[in-house]
PDB file of C-alpha atoms in Angstrom:
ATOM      1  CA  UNK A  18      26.664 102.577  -1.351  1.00  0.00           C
ATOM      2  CA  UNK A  19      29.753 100.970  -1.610  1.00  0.00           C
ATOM      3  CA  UNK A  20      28.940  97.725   0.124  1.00  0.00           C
ATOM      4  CA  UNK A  21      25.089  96.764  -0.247  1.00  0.00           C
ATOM      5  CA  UNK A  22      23.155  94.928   2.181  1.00  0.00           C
ATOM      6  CA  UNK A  23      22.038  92.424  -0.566  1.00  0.00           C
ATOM      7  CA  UNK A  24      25.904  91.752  -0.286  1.00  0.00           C
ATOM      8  CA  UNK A  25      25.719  90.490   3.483  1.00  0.00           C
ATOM      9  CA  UNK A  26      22.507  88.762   2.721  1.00  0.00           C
ATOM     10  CA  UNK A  27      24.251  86.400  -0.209  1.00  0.00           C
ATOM     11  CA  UNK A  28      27.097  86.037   2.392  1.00  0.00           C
ATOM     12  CA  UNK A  29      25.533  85.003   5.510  1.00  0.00           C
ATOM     13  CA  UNK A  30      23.015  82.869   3.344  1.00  0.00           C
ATOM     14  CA  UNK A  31      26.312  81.102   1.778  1.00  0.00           C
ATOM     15  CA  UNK A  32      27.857  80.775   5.310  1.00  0.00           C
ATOM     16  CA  UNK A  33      25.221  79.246   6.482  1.00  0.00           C
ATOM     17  CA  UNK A  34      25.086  76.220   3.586  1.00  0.00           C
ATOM     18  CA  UNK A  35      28.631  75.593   4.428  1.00  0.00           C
ATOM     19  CA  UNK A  36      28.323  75.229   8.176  1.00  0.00           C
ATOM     20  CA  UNK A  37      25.028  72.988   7.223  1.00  0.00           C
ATOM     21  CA  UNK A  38      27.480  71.007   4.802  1.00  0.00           C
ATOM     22  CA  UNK A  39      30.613  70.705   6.700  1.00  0.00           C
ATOM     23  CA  UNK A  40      27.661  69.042   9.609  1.00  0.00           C
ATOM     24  CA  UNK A  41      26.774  66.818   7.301  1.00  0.00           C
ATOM     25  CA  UNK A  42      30.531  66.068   5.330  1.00  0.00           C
ATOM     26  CA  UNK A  43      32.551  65.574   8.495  1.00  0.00           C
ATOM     27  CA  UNK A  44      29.423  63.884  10.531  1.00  0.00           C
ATOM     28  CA  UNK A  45      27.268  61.189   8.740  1.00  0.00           C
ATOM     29  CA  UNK A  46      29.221  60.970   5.095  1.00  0.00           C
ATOM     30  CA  UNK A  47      32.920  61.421   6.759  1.00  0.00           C
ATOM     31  CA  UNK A  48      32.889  61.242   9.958  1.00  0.00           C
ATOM     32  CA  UNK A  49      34.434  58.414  10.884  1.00  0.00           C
ATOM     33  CA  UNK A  50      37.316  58.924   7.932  1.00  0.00           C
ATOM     34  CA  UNK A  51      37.828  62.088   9.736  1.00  0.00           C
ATOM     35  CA  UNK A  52      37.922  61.186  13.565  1.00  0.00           C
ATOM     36  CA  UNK A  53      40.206  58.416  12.620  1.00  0.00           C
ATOM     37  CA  UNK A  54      42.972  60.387  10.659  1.00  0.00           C
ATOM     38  CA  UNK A  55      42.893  62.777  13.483  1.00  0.00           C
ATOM     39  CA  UNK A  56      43.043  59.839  16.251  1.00  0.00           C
ATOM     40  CA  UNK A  57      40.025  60.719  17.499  1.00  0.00           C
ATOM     41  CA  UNK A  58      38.421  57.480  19.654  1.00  0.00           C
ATOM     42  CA  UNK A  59      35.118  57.121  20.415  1.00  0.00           C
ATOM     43  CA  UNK A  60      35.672  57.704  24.328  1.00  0.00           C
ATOM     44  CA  UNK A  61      37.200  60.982  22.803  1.00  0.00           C
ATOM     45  CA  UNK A  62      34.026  62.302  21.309  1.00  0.00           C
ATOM     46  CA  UNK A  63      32.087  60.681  24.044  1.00  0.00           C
ATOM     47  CA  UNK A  64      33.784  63.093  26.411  1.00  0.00           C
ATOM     48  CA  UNK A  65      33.285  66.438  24.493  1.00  0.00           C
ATOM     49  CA  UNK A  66      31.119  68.879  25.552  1.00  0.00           C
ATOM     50  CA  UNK A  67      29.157  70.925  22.671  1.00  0.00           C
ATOM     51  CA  UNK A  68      30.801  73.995  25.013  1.00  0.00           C
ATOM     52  CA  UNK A  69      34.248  73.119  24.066  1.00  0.00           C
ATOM     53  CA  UNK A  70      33.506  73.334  20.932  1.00  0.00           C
ATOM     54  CA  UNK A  71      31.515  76.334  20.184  1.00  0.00           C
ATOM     55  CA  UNK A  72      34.005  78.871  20.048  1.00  0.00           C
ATOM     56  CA  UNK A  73      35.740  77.123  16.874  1.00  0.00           C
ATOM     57  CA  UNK A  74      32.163  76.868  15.304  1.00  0.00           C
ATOM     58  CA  UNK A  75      32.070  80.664  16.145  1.00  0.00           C
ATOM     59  CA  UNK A  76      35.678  81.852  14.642  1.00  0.00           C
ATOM     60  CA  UNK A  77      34.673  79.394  11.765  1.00  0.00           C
ATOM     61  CA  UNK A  78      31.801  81.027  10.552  1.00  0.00           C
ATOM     62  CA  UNK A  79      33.366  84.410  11.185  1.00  0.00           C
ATOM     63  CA  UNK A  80      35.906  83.804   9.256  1.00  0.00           C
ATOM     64  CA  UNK A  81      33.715  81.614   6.445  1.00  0.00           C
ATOM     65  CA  UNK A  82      31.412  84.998   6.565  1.00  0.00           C
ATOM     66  CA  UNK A  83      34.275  87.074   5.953  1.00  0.00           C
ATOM     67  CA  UNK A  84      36.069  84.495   3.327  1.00  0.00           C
ATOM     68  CA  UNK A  85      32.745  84.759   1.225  1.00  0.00           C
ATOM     69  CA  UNK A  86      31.513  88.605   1.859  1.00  0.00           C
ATOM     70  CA  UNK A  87      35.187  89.218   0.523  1.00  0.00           C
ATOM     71  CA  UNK A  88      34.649  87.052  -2.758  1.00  0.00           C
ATOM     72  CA  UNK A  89      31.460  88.136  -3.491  1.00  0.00           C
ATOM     73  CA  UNK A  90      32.777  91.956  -3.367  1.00  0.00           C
ATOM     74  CA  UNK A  91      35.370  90.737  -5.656  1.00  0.00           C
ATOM     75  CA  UNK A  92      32.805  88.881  -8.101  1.00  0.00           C
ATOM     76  CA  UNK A  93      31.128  92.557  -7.947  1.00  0.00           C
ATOM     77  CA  UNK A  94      33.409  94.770  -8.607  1.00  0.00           C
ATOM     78  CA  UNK A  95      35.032  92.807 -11.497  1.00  0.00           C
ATOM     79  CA  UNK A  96      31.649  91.707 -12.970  1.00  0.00           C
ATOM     80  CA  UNK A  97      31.544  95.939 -13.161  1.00  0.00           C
ATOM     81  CA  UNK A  98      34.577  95.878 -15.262  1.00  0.00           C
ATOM     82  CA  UNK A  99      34.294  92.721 -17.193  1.00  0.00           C
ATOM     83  CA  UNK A 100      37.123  90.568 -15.641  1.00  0.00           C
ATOM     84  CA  UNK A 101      35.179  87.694 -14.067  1.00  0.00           C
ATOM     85  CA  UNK A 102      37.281  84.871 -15.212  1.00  0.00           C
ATOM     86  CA  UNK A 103      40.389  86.079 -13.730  1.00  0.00           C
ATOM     87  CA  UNK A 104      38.688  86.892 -10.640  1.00  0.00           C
ATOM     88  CA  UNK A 105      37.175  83.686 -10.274  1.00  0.00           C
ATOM     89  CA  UNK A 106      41.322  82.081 -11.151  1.00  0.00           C
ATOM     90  CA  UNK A 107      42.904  84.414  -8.088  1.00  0.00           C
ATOM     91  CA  UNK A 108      39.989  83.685  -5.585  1.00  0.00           C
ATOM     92  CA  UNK A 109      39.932  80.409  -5.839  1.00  0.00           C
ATOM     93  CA  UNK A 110      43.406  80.049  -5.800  1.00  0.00           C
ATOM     94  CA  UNK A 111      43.437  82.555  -2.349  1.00  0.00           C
ATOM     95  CA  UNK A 112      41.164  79.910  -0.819  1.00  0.00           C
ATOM     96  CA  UNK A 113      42.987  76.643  -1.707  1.00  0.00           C
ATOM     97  CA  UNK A 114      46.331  78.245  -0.378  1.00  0.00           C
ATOM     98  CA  UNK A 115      44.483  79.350   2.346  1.00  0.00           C
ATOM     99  CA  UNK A 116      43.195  76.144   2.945  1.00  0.00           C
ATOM    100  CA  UNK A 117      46.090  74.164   3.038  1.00  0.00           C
ATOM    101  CA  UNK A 118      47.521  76.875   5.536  1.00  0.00           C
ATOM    102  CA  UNK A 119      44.938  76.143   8.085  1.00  0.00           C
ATOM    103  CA  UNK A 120      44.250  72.602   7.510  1.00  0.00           C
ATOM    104  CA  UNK A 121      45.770  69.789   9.911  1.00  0.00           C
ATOM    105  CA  UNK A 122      48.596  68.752   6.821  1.00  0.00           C
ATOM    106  CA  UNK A 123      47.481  65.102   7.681  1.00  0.00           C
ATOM    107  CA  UNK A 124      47.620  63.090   4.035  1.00  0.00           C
ATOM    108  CA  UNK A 125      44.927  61.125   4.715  1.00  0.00           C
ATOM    109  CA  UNK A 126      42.135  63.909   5.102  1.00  0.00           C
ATOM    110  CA  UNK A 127      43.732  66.111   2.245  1.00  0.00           C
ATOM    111  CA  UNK A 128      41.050  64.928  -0.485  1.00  0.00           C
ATOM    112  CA  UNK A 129      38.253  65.254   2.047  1.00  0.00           C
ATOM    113  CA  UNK A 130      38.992  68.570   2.796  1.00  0.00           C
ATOM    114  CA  UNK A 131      39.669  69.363  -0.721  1.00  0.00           C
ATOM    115  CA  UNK A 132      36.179  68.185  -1.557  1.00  0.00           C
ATOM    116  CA  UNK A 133      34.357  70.125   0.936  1.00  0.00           C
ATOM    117  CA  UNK A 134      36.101  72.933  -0.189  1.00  0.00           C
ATOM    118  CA  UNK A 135      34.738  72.432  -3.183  1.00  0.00           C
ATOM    119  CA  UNK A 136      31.358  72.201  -2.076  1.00  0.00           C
ATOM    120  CA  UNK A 137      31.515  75.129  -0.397  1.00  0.00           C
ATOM    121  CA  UNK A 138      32.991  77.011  -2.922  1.00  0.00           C
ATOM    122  CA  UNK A 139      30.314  76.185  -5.370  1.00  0.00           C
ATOM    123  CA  UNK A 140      27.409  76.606  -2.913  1.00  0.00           C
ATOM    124  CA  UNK A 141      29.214  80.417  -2.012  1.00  0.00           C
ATOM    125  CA  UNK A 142      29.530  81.211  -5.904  1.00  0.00           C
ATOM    126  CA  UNK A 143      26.252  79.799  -6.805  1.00  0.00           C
ATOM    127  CA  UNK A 144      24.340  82.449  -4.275  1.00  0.00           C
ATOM    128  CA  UNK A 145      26.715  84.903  -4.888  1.00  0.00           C
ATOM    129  CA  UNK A 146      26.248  85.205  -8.013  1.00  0.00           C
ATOM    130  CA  UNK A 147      23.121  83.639  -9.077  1.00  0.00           C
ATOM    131  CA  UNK A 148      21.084  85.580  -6.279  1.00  0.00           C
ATOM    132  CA  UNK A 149      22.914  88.750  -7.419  1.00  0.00           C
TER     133      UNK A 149
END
């Protein structure tokens, strides 16, 4: 089988710690840092509704799911053919430019979201290839 279920497994399971993580990085540790460089007030998150925001948690972890199912087939295949290190080089480099594609190009959030990209990328390769 080309694609094993112990695949989707490691890849929901690493999905998972990042939405857990990004909970906990953009609410109690930077929260505030966050809500500010975005102009977020208080009356602003006062006023959401956990409706309005459910379909971006949704496409997020879709897309997170898909982001690390897609690394850990990489991690995979070249662990099969002995070329780990550059694997490791091009996907993490595919997921910092993808990053700064999709991130809100505000200067004063760039280092947090840097940092919880780290964070999740070391939670994704630590079950993806630790629980291998």
């Amino acid at each position: 089988m080309l694609i094993s279920t112990s695949l989707l497994i490691r890849a929901l399971i690493a999905t998972v710690l990042s939405q857990v993580t990004g909970a906990i990085w953009f609410g109690p540790l930077f929260g505030k840092v966050y809500a500010k460089a975005l102009n977020f007030s208080q009356e602003d998150m006062k006023d959401s509704k956990p409706s309005d925001m459910a379909p971006l948690f949704i496409g997020e972890f879709i897309t997170k799911f898909i982001i690390f199912f897609f690394i850990g087939f990489l991690i995979e295949q070249m662990m099969n053919v002995g070329g780990v290190l550059i694997s490791v080089g091009i996907i993490i480099s595919m997921v910092y430019i993808s990053q700064f594609l999709w991130s809100h190009n505000k200067k004063d959030i760039i280092w947090l979201m840097i940092g919880k990209l780290i964070i999740d990328l070391s939670l994704a390769y630590g079950v993806l290839i630790i629980m291998r």
